[in-house]
PDB file of C-alpha atoms in Angstrom:
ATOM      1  CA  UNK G  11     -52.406  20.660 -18.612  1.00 58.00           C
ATOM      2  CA  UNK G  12     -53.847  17.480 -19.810  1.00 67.00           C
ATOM      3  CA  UNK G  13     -50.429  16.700 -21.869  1.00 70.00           C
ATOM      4  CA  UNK G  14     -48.800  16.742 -18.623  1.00 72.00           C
ATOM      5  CA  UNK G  15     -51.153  14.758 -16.865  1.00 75.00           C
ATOM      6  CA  UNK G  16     -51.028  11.972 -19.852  1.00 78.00           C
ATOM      7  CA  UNK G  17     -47.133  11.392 -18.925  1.00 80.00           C
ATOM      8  CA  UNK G  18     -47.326  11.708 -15.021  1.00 85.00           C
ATOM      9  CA  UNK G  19     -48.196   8.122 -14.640  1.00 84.00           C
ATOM     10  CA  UNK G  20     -45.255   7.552 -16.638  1.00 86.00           C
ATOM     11  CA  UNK G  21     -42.890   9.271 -15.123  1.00 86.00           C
ATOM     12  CA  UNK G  22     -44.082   8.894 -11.365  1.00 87.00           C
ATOM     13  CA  UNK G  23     -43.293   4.784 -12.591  1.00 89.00           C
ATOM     14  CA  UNK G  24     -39.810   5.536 -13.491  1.00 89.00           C
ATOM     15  CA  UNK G  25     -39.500   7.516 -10.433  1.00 90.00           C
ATOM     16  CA  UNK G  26     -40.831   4.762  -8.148  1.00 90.00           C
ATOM     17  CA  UNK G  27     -38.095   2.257 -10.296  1.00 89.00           C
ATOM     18  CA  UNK G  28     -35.411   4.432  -9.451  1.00 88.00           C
ATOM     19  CA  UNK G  29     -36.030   5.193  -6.067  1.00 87.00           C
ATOM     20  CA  UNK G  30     -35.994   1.200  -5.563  1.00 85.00           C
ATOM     21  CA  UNK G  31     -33.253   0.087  -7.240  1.00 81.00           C
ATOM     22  CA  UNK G  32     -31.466   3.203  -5.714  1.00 80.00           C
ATOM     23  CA  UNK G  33     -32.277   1.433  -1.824  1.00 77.00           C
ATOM     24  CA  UNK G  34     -31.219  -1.780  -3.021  1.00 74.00           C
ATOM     25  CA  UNK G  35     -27.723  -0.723  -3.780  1.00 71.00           C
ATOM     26  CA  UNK G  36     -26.870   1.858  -1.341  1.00 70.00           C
ATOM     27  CA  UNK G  37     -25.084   0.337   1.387  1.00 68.00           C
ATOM     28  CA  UNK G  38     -25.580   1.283   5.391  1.00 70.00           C
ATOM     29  CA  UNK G  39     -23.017   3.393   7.285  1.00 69.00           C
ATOM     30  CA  UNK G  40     -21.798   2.507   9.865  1.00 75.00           C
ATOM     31  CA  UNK G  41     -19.976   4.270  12.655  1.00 77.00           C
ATOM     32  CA  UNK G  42     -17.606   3.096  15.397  1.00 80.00           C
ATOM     33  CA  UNK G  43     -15.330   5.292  18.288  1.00 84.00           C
ATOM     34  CA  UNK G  44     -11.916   4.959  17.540  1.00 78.00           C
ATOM     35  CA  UNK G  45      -8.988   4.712  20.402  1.00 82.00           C
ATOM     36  CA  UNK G  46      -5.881   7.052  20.602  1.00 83.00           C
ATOM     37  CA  UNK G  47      -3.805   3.744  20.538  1.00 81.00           C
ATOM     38  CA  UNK G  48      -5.342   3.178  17.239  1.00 81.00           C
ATOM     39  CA  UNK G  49      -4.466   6.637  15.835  1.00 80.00           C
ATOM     40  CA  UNK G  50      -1.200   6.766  17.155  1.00 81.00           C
ATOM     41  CA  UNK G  51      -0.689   3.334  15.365  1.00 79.00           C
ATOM     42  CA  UNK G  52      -1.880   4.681  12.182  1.00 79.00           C
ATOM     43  CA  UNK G  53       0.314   7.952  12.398  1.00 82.00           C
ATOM     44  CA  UNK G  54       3.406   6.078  13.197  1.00 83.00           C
ATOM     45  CA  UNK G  55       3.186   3.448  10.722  1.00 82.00           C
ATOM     46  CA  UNK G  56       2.670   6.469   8.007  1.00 84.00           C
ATOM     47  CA  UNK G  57       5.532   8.369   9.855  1.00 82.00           C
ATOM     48  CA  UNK G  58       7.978   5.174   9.712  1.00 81.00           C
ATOM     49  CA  UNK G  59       7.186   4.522   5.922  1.00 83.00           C
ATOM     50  CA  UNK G  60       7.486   8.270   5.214  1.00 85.00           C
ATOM     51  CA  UNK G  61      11.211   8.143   6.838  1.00 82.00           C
ATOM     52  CA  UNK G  62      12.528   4.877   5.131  1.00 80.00           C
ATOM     53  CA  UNK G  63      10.644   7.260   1.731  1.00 82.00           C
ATOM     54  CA  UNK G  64      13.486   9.645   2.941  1.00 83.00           C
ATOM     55  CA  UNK G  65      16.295   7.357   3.256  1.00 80.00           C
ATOM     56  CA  UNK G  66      15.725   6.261  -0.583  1.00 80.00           C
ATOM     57  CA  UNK G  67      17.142  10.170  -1.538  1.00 83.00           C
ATOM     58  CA  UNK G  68      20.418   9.768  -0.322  1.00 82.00           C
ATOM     59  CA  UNK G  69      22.827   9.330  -3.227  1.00 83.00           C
ATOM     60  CA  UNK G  70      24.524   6.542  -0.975  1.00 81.00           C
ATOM     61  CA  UNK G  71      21.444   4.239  -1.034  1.00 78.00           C
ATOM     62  CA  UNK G  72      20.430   5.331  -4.503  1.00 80.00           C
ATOM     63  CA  UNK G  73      24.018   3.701  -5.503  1.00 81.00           C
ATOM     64  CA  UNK G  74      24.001   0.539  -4.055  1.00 79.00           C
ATOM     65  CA  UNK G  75      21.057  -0.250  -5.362  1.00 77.00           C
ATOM     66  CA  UNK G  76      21.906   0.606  -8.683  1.00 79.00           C
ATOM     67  CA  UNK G  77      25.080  -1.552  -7.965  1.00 80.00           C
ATOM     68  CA  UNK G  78      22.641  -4.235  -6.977  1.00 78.00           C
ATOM     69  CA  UNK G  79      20.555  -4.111  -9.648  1.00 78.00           C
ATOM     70  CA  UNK G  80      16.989  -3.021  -8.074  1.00 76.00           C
ATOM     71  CA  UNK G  81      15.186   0.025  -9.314  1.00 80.00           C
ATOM     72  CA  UNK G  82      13.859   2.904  -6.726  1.00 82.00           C
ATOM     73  CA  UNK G  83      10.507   2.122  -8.053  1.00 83.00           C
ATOM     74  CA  UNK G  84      10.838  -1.457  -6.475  1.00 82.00           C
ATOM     75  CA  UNK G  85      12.187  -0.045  -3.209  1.00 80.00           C
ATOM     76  CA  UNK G  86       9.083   2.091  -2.844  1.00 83.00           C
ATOM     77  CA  UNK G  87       6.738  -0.077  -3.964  1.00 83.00           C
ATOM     78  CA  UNK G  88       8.093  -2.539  -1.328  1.00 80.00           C
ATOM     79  CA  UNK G  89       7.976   0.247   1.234  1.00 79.00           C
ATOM     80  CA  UNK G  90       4.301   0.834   0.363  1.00 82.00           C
ATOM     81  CA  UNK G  91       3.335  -2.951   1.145  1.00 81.00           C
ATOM     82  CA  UNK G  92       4.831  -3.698   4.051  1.00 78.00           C
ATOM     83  CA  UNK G  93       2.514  -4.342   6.954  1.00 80.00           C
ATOM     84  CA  UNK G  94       2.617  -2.603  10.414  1.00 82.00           C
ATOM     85  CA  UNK G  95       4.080  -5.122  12.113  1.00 82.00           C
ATOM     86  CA  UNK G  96       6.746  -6.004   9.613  1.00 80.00           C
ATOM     87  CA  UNK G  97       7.244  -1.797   9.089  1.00 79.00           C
ATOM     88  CA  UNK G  98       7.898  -2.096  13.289  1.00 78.00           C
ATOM     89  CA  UNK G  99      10.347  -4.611  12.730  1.00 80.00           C
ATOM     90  CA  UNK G 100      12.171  -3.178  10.516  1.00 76.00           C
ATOM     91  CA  UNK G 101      12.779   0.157  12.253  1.00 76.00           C
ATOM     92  CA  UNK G 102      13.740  -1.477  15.429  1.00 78.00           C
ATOM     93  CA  UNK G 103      16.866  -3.216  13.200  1.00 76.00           C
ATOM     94  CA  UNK G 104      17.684   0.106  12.214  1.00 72.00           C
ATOM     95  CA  UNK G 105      17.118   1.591  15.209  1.00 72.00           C
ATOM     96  CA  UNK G 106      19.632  -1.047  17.130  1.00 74.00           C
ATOM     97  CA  UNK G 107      22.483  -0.751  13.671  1.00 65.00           C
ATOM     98  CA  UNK G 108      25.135   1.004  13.982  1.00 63.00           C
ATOM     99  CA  UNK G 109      25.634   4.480  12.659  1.00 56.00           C
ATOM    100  CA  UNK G 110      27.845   3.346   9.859  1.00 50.00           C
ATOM    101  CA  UNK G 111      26.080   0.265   9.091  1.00 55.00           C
ATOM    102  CA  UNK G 112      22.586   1.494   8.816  1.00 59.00           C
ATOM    103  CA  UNK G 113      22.122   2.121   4.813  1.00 65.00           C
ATOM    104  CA  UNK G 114      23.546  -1.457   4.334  1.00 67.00           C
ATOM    105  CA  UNK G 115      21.293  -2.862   6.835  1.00 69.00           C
ATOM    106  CA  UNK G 116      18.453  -0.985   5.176  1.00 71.00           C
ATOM    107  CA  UNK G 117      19.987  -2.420   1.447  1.00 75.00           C
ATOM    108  CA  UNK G 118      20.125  -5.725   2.578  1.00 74.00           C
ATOM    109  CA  UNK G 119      16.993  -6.402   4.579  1.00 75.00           C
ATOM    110  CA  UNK G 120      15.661  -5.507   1.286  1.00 75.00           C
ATOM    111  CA  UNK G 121      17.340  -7.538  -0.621  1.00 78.00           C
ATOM    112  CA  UNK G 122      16.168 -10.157   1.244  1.00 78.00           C
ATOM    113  CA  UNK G 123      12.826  -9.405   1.239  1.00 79.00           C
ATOM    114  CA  UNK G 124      12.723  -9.124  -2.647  1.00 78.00           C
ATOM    115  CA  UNK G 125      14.459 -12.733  -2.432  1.00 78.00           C
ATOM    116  CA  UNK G 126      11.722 -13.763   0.158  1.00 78.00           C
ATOM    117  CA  UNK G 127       9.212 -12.721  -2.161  1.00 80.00           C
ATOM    118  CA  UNK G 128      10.843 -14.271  -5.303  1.00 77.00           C
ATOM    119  CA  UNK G 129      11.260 -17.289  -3.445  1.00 77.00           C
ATOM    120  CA  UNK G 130       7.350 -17.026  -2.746  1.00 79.00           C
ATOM    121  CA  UNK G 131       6.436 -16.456  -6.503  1.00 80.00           C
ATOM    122  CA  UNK G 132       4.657 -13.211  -5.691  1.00 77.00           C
ATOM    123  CA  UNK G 133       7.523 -11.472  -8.094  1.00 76.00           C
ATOM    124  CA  UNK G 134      10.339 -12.250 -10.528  1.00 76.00           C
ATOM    125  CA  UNK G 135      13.423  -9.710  -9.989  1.00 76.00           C
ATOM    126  CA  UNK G 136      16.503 -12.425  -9.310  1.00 73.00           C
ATOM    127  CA  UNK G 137      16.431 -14.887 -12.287  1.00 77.00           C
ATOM    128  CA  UNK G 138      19.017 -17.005  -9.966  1.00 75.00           C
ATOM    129  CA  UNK G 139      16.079 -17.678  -7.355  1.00 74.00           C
ATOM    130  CA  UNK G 140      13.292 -20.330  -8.043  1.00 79.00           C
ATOM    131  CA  UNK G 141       9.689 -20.715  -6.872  1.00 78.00           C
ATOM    132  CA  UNK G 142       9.321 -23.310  -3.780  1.00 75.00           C
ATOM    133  CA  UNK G 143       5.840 -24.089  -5.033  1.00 69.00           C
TER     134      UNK G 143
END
């Protein structure tokens, strides 16, 4: 009983230390309501991205942009970072192209946001385009 008592003090220290530097680093939560507007957003913007997904695996669209030159990989990535608003722009072009003229709408808006982008310097797919900066 003594031997324990000898290394409580110890141990009730390295207790105390933890329990400190434990508060110090734990951040607060915090809690907020959240609107049906902003849950509908949310859904649609992960619906839209999940369709454009689905337009990338049609052999049509997977040819022309291996005639182009662009990987699927790209494509997706691309698809991935794309903000709401630009995601909403984009689906009301295709939603206003017509029937026939949708996958080439789809290719080149694309195309010419990886040249956007390029021109930018945020990537380096066209070795024809130069940086602005």
């Amino acid at each position: 009983m003594s031997g324990i008592r000898k290394h409580l003090k110890y141990v009730s220290f390295v207790m105390a230390l933890m329990l400190s530097l434990g508060s110090v680093w734990s951040s607060t939560a915090t809690a907020a309501m959240v609107g049906t507007g902003e849950m509908i957003t949310g859904q649609e913007v992960q619906l839209d991205r999940q369709q454009l997904m689905d337009m990338l695996e049609k052999q049509e669209v997977k040819d022309k942009l291996a005639d182009m030159g662009v990987s699927e990989d790209q494509v997706r990535d691309r698809i991935q970072n794309l903000t709401p608003q630009e995601l909403a722009d984009f689906e009301q072009q295709l939603a206003e192209a017509p029937a026939g003229q949708g996958v080439v709408g789809v290719i080149v808006l694309f195309l010419l946001v990886f040249i956007v982008t390029d021109m930018l310097c945020a990537t380096n797919i066209f070795p024809f385009v130069n940086c602005i900066r």
